[in-house]
XYZ file of C-alpha atoms in Angstrom:
657
model
C -20.727 32.375 66.943
C -23.463 34.890 68.317
C -23.432 35.863 64.459
C -24.254 32.245 63.404
C -26.944 31.510 65.764
C -28.502 34.942 64.419
C -28.129 33.130 60.778
C -30.296 30.194 61.710
C -32.725 31.886 63.619
C -33.229 34.140 60.472
C -32.840 30.808 58.344
C -35.656 29.072 60.385
C -37.942 32.310 60.060
C -37.832 32.175 56.414
C -38.456 28.452 56.653
C -41.490 28.821 58.525
C -43.323 31.385 56.329
C -42.378 29.085 52.766
C -43.964 26.360 55.049
C -46.696 28.340 56.023
C -47.422 29.628 52.307
C -46.360 26.968 50.827
C -44.684 29.247 47.916
C -46.431 32.025 45.806
C -46.433 31.798 42.031
C -46.938 34.479 39.304
C -48.788 34.000 37.202
C -51.904 31.549 38.962
C -52.812 30.450 42.408
C -51.481 28.272 44.883
C -50.761 25.287 43.759
C -53.670 22.203 45.330
C -52.174 18.840 45.987
C -54.256 15.978 45.528
C -53.676 12.321 47.572
C -54.509 9.194 45.193
C -58.044 8.561 44.808
C -58.959 12.215 45.665
C -62.142 13.137 43.836
C -61.179 15.561 40.853
C -64.093 17.852 39.738
C -64.731 19.099 35.663
C -66.381 22.282 35.468
C -67.878 23.659 32.199
C -67.581 26.876 30.402
C -69.960 29.252 27.922
C -70.287 27.676 24.382
C -68.256 29.754 22.315
C -67.927 30.272 18.469
C -65.325 32.133 16.774
C -68.508 32.744 13.697
C -71.107 34.155 15.620
C -68.967 35.918 19.046
C -72.312 35.191 21.040
C -71.839 32.686 24.323
C -74.219 30.378 25.224
C -74.561 28.248 28.619
C -73.315 24.580 28.322
C -76.614 23.370 29.978
C -78.322 25.174 26.536
C -77.964 22.000 24.825
C -79.038 17.899 25.665
C -75.968 17.322 27.311
C -75.635 14.905 30.738
C -76.193 16.800 33.741
C -74.794 16.208 36.894
C -76.827 14.089 39.651
C -76.697 16.626 42.343
C -78.182 19.218 39.660
C -76.903 22.596 37.976
C -74.308 24.507 40.018
C -73.017 28.042 39.187
C -69.457 28.590 40.418
C -68.583 31.891 41.956
C -67.863 34.330 39.419
C -65.987 37.754 39.713
C -67.118 40.720 38.288
C -64.836 40.320 35.153
C -66.358 37.218 34.312
C -69.577 37.787 34.050
C -68.671 40.619 31.867
C -66.601 38.875 29.633
C -69.654 36.017 29.082
C -68.250 33.451 31.364
C -70.645 30.942 33.075
C -68.815 28.018 35.003
C -70.882 25.361 36.256
C -70.471 21.731 37.462
C -69.986 19.150 35.211
C -71.033 15.192 35.431
C -67.495 14.245 34.668
C -65.724 12.391 37.655
C -62.172 11.844 38.145
C -59.713 10.125 41.020
C -56.645 11.391 41.214
C -54.298 8.918 39.459
C -57.082 6.647 38.979
C -57.228 5.480 34.718
C -60.994 4.895 33.758
C -62.317 3.444 30.213
C -65.189 2.760 28.782
C -67.134 4.584 31.629
C -70.970 5.198 30.854
C -72.386 9.161 31.486
C -76.549 9.174 30.462
C -78.145 8.592 27.758
C -80.764 11.800 26.733
C -83.947 11.948 25.845
C -84.874 11.107 22.338
C -83.866 14.378 20.498
C -87.236 16.833 19.936
C -87.378 18.927 16.532
C -86.450 22.191 18.635
C -83.426 20.169 20.117
C -82.152 18.679 16.536
C -82.792 22.178 14.753
C -80.680 23.813 17.658
C -77.958 21.327 17.597
C -77.686 21.128 14.186
C -77.493 25.062 14.034
C -74.739 24.785 16.928
C -72.594 22.791 14.694
C -73.257 24.869 11.866
C -71.941 27.724 13.774
C -68.783 26.062 15.050
C -69.672 26.323 18.670
C -66.714 24.692 20.937
C -66.920 22.787 24.677
C -64.887 24.467 27.292
C -64.345 22.369 30.155
C -61.584 22.795 33.114
C -60.287 20.914 35.957
C -58.172 22.804 38.498
C -58.837 25.633 36.817
C -56.887 24.761 33.921
C -59.269 24.578 30.130
C -59.088 21.734 28.511
C -56.721 21.824 25.422
C -56.969 19.889 22.130
C -54.605 19.172 19.255
C -54.495 18.071 16.406
C -52.027 16.941 13.587
C -51.344 18.684 10.144
C -48.673 17.744 8.031
C -46.070 17.529 10.197
C -46.934 19.606 12.738
C -49.557 19.724 15.612
C -52.233 22.616 16.051
C -53.382 23.245 19.695
C -56.755 24.358 20.132
C -58.633 25.774 23.480
C -61.963 23.430 23.921
C -63.706 20.987 21.292
C -66.433 20.879 18.658
C -69.643 19.829 19.415
C -70.065 17.959 16.587
C -69.058 17.862 12.602
C -71.164 17.863 9.542
C -70.233 15.518 6.631
C -72.020 15.766 3.839
C -75.300 15.774 4.953
C -75.178 14.210 8.027
C -74.696 15.695 11.316
C -72.349 13.615 13.678
C -71.503 14.433 17.308
C -68.865 14.222 19.713
C -70.212 12.021 22.441
C -67.239 10.214 23.878
C -64.388 12.215 25.457
C -60.882 10.577 26.261
C -59.154 13.122 29.131
C -55.380 12.921 29.472
C -55.007 14.543 32.771
C -50.483 15.399 33.443
C -50.217 15.760 36.586
C -46.638 16.166 38.621
C -45.194 14.531 42.121
C -46.089 17.389 45.047
C -42.633 18.932 46.325
C -42.580 20.575 49.641
C -41.061 24.150 49.486
C -38.535 24.607 51.682
C -35.272 26.650 52.518
C -33.043 23.923 51.910
C -34.346 23.261 48.174
C -34.174 26.910 47.294
C -30.783 26.964 48.393
C -29.958 24.092 47.345
C -27.491 23.203 50.144
C -27.326 19.617 51.972
C -26.158 21.456 55.382
C -29.226 23.747 55.864
C -31.301 20.482 56.426
C -29.579 20.042 59.761
C -30.401 23.583 60.589
C -33.905 23.258 59.538
C -36.101 21.351 61.475
C -39.046 19.251 59.719
C -42.360 20.829 59.795
C -45.461 18.628 58.583
C -43.201 15.892 57.777
C -45.800 13.154 58.162
C -48.355 15.597 55.852
C -45.376 15.570 53.594
C -44.605 11.692 53.493
C -48.058 10.983 51.819
C -47.895 10.853 47.900
C -49.654 13.599 46.124
C -49.902 15.207 42.966
C -50.385 18.801 41.605
C -52.547 19.081 38.150
C -50.185 20.366 35.809
C -52.465 19.700 32.083
C -55.516 19.074 30.946
C -55.925 17.460 27.214
C -59.007 16.468 25.437
C -59.740 14.324 22.389
C -63.435 14.453 21.542
C -64.682 11.052 19.612
C -67.932 10.248 18.090
C -69.194 6.371 18.721
C -71.904 4.795 18.157
C -73.352 2.969 21.792
C -75.228 -0.335 21.054
C -78.958 -0.028 23.075
C -78.726 -3.617 24.030
C -75.373 -2.480 25.904
C -76.675 0.484 27.134
C -79.702 -1.221 28.972
C -79.474 -1.448 32.641
C -76.820 0.793 32.579
C -76.620 3.832 35.358
C -74.490 6.964 35.756
C -70.950 5.986 35.688
C -71.362 2.807 35.140
C -68.811 0.556 32.883
C -69.853 -0.239 29.648
C -69.853 -3.594 28.506
C -67.888 -3.979 25.596
C -64.365 -1.733 24.405
C -64.702 1.523 23.197
C -62.240 2.484 20.096
C -61.704 6.303 20.252
C -60.261 7.502 16.515
C -60.385 11.488 15.924
C -60.719 10.394 12.212
C -63.884 8.431 12.283
C -67.408 9.649 13.215
C -70.244 7.132 13.809
C -72.453 8.919 16.158
C -74.903 10.771 13.679
C -77.660 12.692 15.324
C -81.782 12.085 14.167
C -84.809 13.182 15.451
C -86.580 11.213 17.817
C -83.153 9.580 18.653
C -81.411 9.732 21.700
C -77.437 10.184 22.587
C -75.502 8.332 24.971
C -72.375 9.853 25.862
C -69.351 8.041 27.829
C -65.852 9.074 28.888
C -62.416 7.965 29.118
C -59.627 9.075 31.828
C -55.961 8.324 31.680
C -53.448 10.297 34.297
C -49.854 10.902 33.132
C -46.778 11.860 35.221
C -45.284 15.066 33.771
C -42.091 16.636 34.279
C -43.829 20.262 33.954
C -44.071 21.810 37.521
C -46.771 24.086 38.739
C -45.627 27.276 37.937
C -44.594 26.430 34.199
C -48.218 24.863 33.609
C -49.876 27.607 31.965
C -47.119 27.614 29.180
C -48.562 25.172 26.742
C -51.348 27.984 26.683
C -48.615 31.403 26.851
C -46.793 30.328 24.322
C -45.855 33.414 22.626
C -46.293 32.936 18.988
C -44.596 35.938 16.626
C -42.272 37.209 18.960
C -40.211 38.266 15.734
C -43.198 39.936 14.784
C -42.931 41.666 18.115
C -39.843 43.059 18.078
C -40.578 44.012 14.601
C -43.132 45.946 15.605
C -41.050 47.846 18.631
C -38.654 48.539 15.476
C -40.807 49.840 13.450
C -42.322 52.259 15.861
C -38.721 53.389 17.088
C -38.009 54.284 13.656
C -41.042 56.504 13.349
C -40.222 58.146 16.817
C -36.500 58.561 15.607
C -37.836 60.511 12.493
C -40.408 62.420 14.324
C -37.653 63.287 16.950
C -35.539 64.483 13.954
C -38.256 66.790 13.226
C -39.026 68.317 16.907
C -35.166 68.451 17.228
C -34.800 70.626 14.165
C -37.739 72.863 15.742
C -36.285 73.392 18.988
C -32.417 73.849 18.109
C -32.509 75.640 14.800
C -35.757 77.109 14.257
C -37.096 78.024 17.810
C -33.937 78.589 19.358
C -32.383 80.194 16.709
C -35.502 83.150 16.251
C -35.057 83.777 20.453
C -31.538 84.190 20.526
C -31.537 86.425 18.150
C -34.516 88.305 19.369
C -32.966 88.732 22.873
C -29.633 89.923 21.373
C -31.576 93.219 20.054
C -31.349 96.295 21.817
C -34.979 97.754 22.679
C -34.947 100.035 19.560
C -33.851 97.191 17.316
C -36.982 94.845 18.936
C -39.736 97.819 18.867
C -38.670 97.838 14.854
C -38.827 93.762 14.440
C -41.865 93.767 16.723
C -43.682 95.662 13.025
C -42.036 93.058 10.841
C -42.630 90.352 12.884
C -43.937 86.900 10.844
C -44.901 83.335 11.559
C -45.480 82.117 15.049
C -44.309 85.620 16.579
C -47.491 87.383 15.293
C -50.517 85.272 17.359
C -48.977 86.075 20.372
C -51.670 87.964 21.464
C -53.865 85.623 20.419
C -52.186 82.107 21.135
C -53.733 81.826 24.600
C -57.531 82.687 23.382
C -60.213 80.507 24.892
C -60.880 77.780 22.408
C -64.794 77.052 21.468
C -66.440 74.683 23.890
C -63.662 74.948 26.544
C -66.219 72.882 29.200
C -66.239 70.077 26.650
C -62.219 70.129 25.877
C -61.757 70.238 29.504
C -64.098 67.128 30.294
C -62.329 65.333 27.326
C -58.851 65.949 28.741
C -60.118 64.748 32.084
C -61.734 61.431 30.809
C -58.434 61.052 28.421
C -56.555 61.043 31.383
C -58.512 58.407 33.746
C -58.147 56.206 30.486
C -54.391 56.566 29.609
C -53.832 56.333 33.428
C -56.022 53.079 33.884
C -54.286 51.795 30.731
C -50.501 52.131 31.723
C -51.491 50.773 35.152
C -53.586 47.766 34.033
C -50.828 46.499 31.649
C -48.060 47.430 34.064
C -49.517 44.745 36.787
C -50.958 42.134 33.728
C -47.109 42.669 32.637
C -45.891 41.848 35.901
C -47.802 38.653 36.066
C -50.910 39.965 38.913
C -53.184 39.402 35.958
C -52.873 36.173 34.463
C -56.049 33.824 32.619
C -55.428 31.555 35.540
C -57.050 34.377 37.404
C -60.069 34.708 35.083
C -61.667 38.096 34.765
C -59.233 40.186 37.062
C -58.138 41.871 33.973
C -61.218 43.252 33.380
C -62.260 43.488 36.949
C -58.651 45.549 37.619
C -59.885 47.908 34.847
C -62.689 48.663 36.234
C -60.857 49.150 39.186
C -58.101 51.666 38.534
C -61.052 53.380 36.341
C -62.773 54.550 39.254
C -59.808 55.081 41.250
C -58.185 57.269 38.558
C -61.403 59.686 38.710
C -59.748 61.805 41.434
C -56.951 62.415 38.585
C -59.797 63.145 35.775
C -61.258 65.795 38.002
C -58.106 67.469 38.710
C -56.851 67.739 35.382
C -59.941 68.453 34.220
C -61.043 71.670 36.708
C -57.058 72.662 36.820
C -57.499 73.322 33.016
C -60.736 74.761 33.342
C -59.327 77.573 35.388
C -56.318 77.927 33.579
C -58.884 79.097 30.493
C -60.446 81.415 32.572
C -57.371 82.847 34.411
C -58.071 81.572 37.535
C -61.766 81.661 38.130
C -63.134 78.276 39.925
C -66.590 79.238 39.071
C -68.021 76.160 37.319
C -65.783 73.401 38.942
C -68.828 71.699 40.247
C -70.461 71.212 36.548
C -67.206 70.114 34.893
C -66.662 67.402 37.892
C -69.942 65.996 37.110
C -69.585 66.241 33.359
C -66.194 64.278 33.178
C -67.868 61.904 36.096
C -70.457 61.359 33.521
C -69.251 61.820 29.308
C -67.299 58.737 28.936
C -69.207 56.294 31.497
C -72.454 57.396 29.776
C -71.575 56.753 26.737
C -70.398 53.362 27.111
C -73.375 52.525 29.406
C -75.355 53.494 26.310
C -73.678 51.651 23.843
C -73.281 48.482 26.282
C -77.426 48.443 27.151
C -78.200 48.551 23.513
C -76.075 45.490 22.705
C -77.245 43.782 25.738
C -80.587 44.120 24.113
C -79.438 41.993 21.186
C -77.833 39.252 23.603
C -80.904 39.156 25.818
C -82.868 38.496 22.515
C -80.048 35.418 21.586
C -80.696 33.635 25.156
C -76.866 33.994 25.224
C -74.904 33.841 28.213
C -72.825 37.221 27.330
C -76.082 39.176 28.016
C -75.119 41.203 30.989
C -77.883 40.239 33.947
C -79.816 43.109 35.128
C -78.891 42.591 38.688
C -74.493 43.409 37.533
C -76.073 46.464 35.596
C -77.483 47.614 39.156
C -74.364 46.704 40.418
C -72.559 48.981 37.852
C -74.506 51.492 38.223
C -74.004 51.852 42.202
C -70.271 51.734 41.677
C -70.243 54.277 39.067
C -72.151 56.672 41.459
C -71.149 55.559 45.099
C -67.020 55.509 44.373
C -66.304 56.813 40.611
C -68.529 60.027 40.836
C -67.567 60.861 44.068
C -63.781 60.560 44.018
C -64.132 62.708 40.372
C -65.617 65.330 42.743
C -62.512 64.983 44.780
C -60.369 65.617 42.130
C -61.920 68.592 41.023
C -62.533 70.216 44.768
C -58.319 69.559 44.901
C -58.535 71.222 41.066
C -59.938 74.138 42.322
C -57.707 74.805 45.011
C -54.852 74.633 42.886
C -53.259 77.245 41.161
C -54.006 77.614 37.708
C -51.083 78.247 34.779
C -50.073 81.753 34.849
C -50.232 82.593 30.548
C -46.977 84.029 29.687
C -48.179 86.749 27.473
C -51.656 88.796 27.475
C -54.252 87.957 25.014
C -56.314 90.584 22.995
C -59.663 91.790 23.195
C -60.336 91.736 19.545
C -58.906 88.191 18.001
C -56.480 88.111 14.716
C -58.089 87.326 11.297
C -56.346 84.044 10.034
C -55.188 84.397 6.983
C -56.392 82.259 3.985
C -54.413 79.016 4.005
C -53.337 76.983 0.898
C -54.998 73.571 2.590
C -57.707 72.964 4.638
C -56.379 72.406 8.354
C -58.228 69.182 8.878
C -56.545 67.616 6.300
C -53.057 67.862 8.119
C -54.421 66.703 11.693
C -56.807 63.919 10.211
C -53.372 63.243 8.019
C -51.182 63.012 11.371
C -53.172 60.187 12.722
C -51.135 57.558 10.529
C -47.943 57.754 12.420
C -49.353 56.595 15.696
C -51.508 53.952 13.693
C -48.177 53.228 12.137
C -46.546 52.240 15.754
C -49.426 50.575 17.052
C -51.067 48.717 13.509
C -48.745 45.264 13.973
C -50.076 44.399 18.123
C -52.937 45.772 16.811
C -53.416 42.345 14.895
C -52.754 40.198 18.069
C -54.767 41.956 20.758
C -57.746 41.578 17.708
C -56.921 38.153 17.235
C -57.249 37.612 21.002
C -60.494 39.387 21.276
C -62.187 38.167 18.736
C -60.570 34.755 17.655
C -60.077 33.098 21.185
C -56.516 33.013 21.101
C -54.945 34.205 24.314
C -52.829 37.210 24.484
C -49.894 37.345 27.420
C -47.116 39.504 25.820
C -48.197 42.600 27.903
C -44.672 43.196 28.088
C -44.684 44.212 24.390
C -47.697 45.879 24.861
C -46.436 47.771 27.537
C -43.651 48.972 25.596
C -45.977 49.590 22.475
C -48.230 51.597 24.788
C -44.543 54.135 25.765
C -44.075 54.541 22.290
C -47.112 55.138 20.844
C -47.607 58.066 23.767
C -43.945 59.615 22.606
C -45.226 59.452 19.173
C -48.351 60.989 19.841
C -46.928 63.752 21.824
C -44.509 64.140 19.006
C -47.237 64.127 15.779
C -49.304 66.963 17.566
C -46.084 69.147 18.822
C -45.011 69.155 15.217
C -48.203 69.965 13.835
C -49.288 73.148 16.121
C -46.088 74.365 15.668
C -46.949 74.465 11.522
C -50.281 76.224 12.350
C -48.668 78.811 14.685
C -46.092 79.366 11.768
C -48.758 80.224 9.573
C -50.496 82.149 11.755
C -53.115 79.669 12.931
C -53.805 80.143 16.809
C -56.872 77.907 17.017
C -54.751 75.109 18.053
C -56.184 73.698 20.958
C -58.911 71.267 19.241
C -56.510 70.566 16.439
C -53.811 69.624 18.768
C -56.117 67.342 20.642
C -57.378 65.683 17.252
C -54.102 65.486 15.846
C -53.268 62.728 17.596
C -56.951 61.127 18.718
C -57.017 60.935 14.882
C -55.646 57.433 15.267
C -58.854 56.343 16.428
C -60.262 57.075 13.060
C -57.476 54.722 11.089
C -57.925 52.215 14.070
C -61.762 52.256 13.303
C -61.168 51.288 9.797
C -58.537 48.554 10.594
C -61.581 46.975 12.747
C -63.805 46.916 9.488
C -61.106 45.656 7.453
C -60.283 43.037 9.765
C -64.425 41.953 10.032
C -64.388 41.821 6.409
C -61.353 40.022 5.553
C -60.163 38.089 9.023
C -63.632 37.114 10.858
C -64.953 36.114 7.224
C -67.075 33.221 8.841
C -68.651 35.706 11.231
C -72.233 35.423 10.744
C -75.414 37.331 11.400
C -76.270 40.983 11.779
C -76.233 40.601 14.956
C -72.413 39.222 15.514
C -71.699 42.304 12.783
C -73.230 44.657 15.130
C -71.824 43.167 18.414
C -68.398 43.234 16.479
C -68.843 47.041 15.596
C -70.446 48.235 18.774
C -67.482 46.902 20.898
C -65.070 48.345 18.423
C -66.677 51.790 18.868
C -66.364 51.585 22.042
C -62.837 51.014 21.964
C -62.130 53.225 19.594
C -63.822 56.143 21.552
C -61.748 55.120 24.397
C -58.229 55.692 22.390
C -59.290 58.889 20.944
C -59.379 60.445 24.334
C -56.661 58.438 25.676
C -54.158 59.783 22.412
C -56.052 63.017 21.984
C -54.895 64.029 25.757
C -51.860 62.951 25.441
C -51.463 65.546 22.194
C -53.197 68.150 23.991
C -51.117 68.758 26.782
C -48.034 68.279 25.234
C -49.069 71.267 22.769
C -49.814 73.180 25.759
C -46.687 72.648 27.323
C -44.759 73.445 24.207
C -46.731 76.829 23.390
C -46.368 77.754 26.593
C -42.721 77.434 27.127
C -42.477 78.960 23.254
C -44.409 82.296 24.177
C -42.785 82.593 27.750
C -39.013 82.563 26.092
C -40.787 85.926 24.274
C -41.058 89.210 25.618
C -43.400 90.792 23.284
C -45.823 94.053 24.375
């Protein structure tokens, strides 16, 4: 009986928590319950186009403005960096109240500037993005026997030499009856209801609904000037408005006004709150993603076989044979050494530009760590599209925090190169904190001038630049110095062999070593290029990318391939008595960035054919260059660290004087 009482207390406690929290959903936020007749506010985001990739404010065009004036919504750092500008709109709904023929406004006669601006935006295929309860509006168009799904709707369309505007919107709001969460419903037993008291019973009795879908159908309707007389905002249009997608009637002309209207219908749906984003996140091409992973696994298996041969047949055989010899035989063998054993006194000689190598490795560790943590959180659902900008915001936060790791790795590598000397660690830490962020700021600042000149919402405001610089110097830089301090205090990695004062001459090679280094990048690119298409389509074609589980697997496979490629190439260089392996191991895997950049140019030419204007192309190439630099640092770091471990392991197993 006592056990049963304790069980009741625990069930009651769980019930209280569930009633207080109303359930936690991933991805997205908490459900919002609306009673019948409650006001629903539609918001608008920036106008976007896959033709120019330059976003503009919704109210930069002659649309109807809300009676209370234009108000900006609170936006996070990620939204601002992505060019989102969320504002209120004149569209007003009442929950579960169907309305038709609602007059919105009639603009002033279009000036020559407004007419030209409208026609240009229609030519550039700009889309209007409206949102309700944080859900973007979806538009469905029929093609043959299937439907295509689009986010937003076009401003208008050009037919022949005339331009037509979509001035009447038919909204469909999908709603689901609010279900109060409790332990009884979760457990699925009727008996539990007798144990659990009714909390907030009166509130749950009030019928309420949640918004689970938002669809829009744009129409071009010619309004009668006589019918518009004496009509005020939200007034009832006197005649029936027929909304047909297949016909367009509202031709825009200079010095003539445009009238806007809308209608809204509420439809009860079986879609539940946690599933309301499924329409946006439908994973297309799942078989292609699996093919990408299988392709990567084949490359990894092939390389793993080569690595296994190197370790078991070559290295292990040589080491075992060498250790079995007596001292006299070893001394005689030392005179007849060949291959990698000949560079034993030079293999750990400090490379050229050691500070730059340490800085790039430190920044690479920081970028790789940021990518792994961000994609892992996104795969778990913590960075869903329901929370706009969280992905970019999370990347910035993780990057700043991981400055500790960057400083630690760079300074410890610096001390290792100089046999434990900790002098100069402050300078190395400072360079690590400024190298990649400095290049990123220069690229973004240059591109921002182009966006400022175009009056685009994609331009980063000056105040945001100040905030980013403060975050950089007040958080990222100090954390990098903290990591550098711990790196200076940590013991350096001891070399297993001594280095001669006079460097050994490298024999003439049959083929240039840089050719092998550049060619090595093809294998990591082979594991990545299929997934790269989906990522590029998400960034530049306005598609939602949410298969982060696949992306996380591909990232792990990419790291393994980069390590194997660099390790094999380092061994090949050592076998031909080339002891300058440091930078080559970095660029062997880092050269994948070159192929990604070439793929970006190919994508621009063949997939973004509609991209118009030098400004749009410059923006595309600028952002691609920044992405490629980050990938080069991350993949190069993986290759270098794996090669360093391999060389250290190889020569620590040999006892040579």
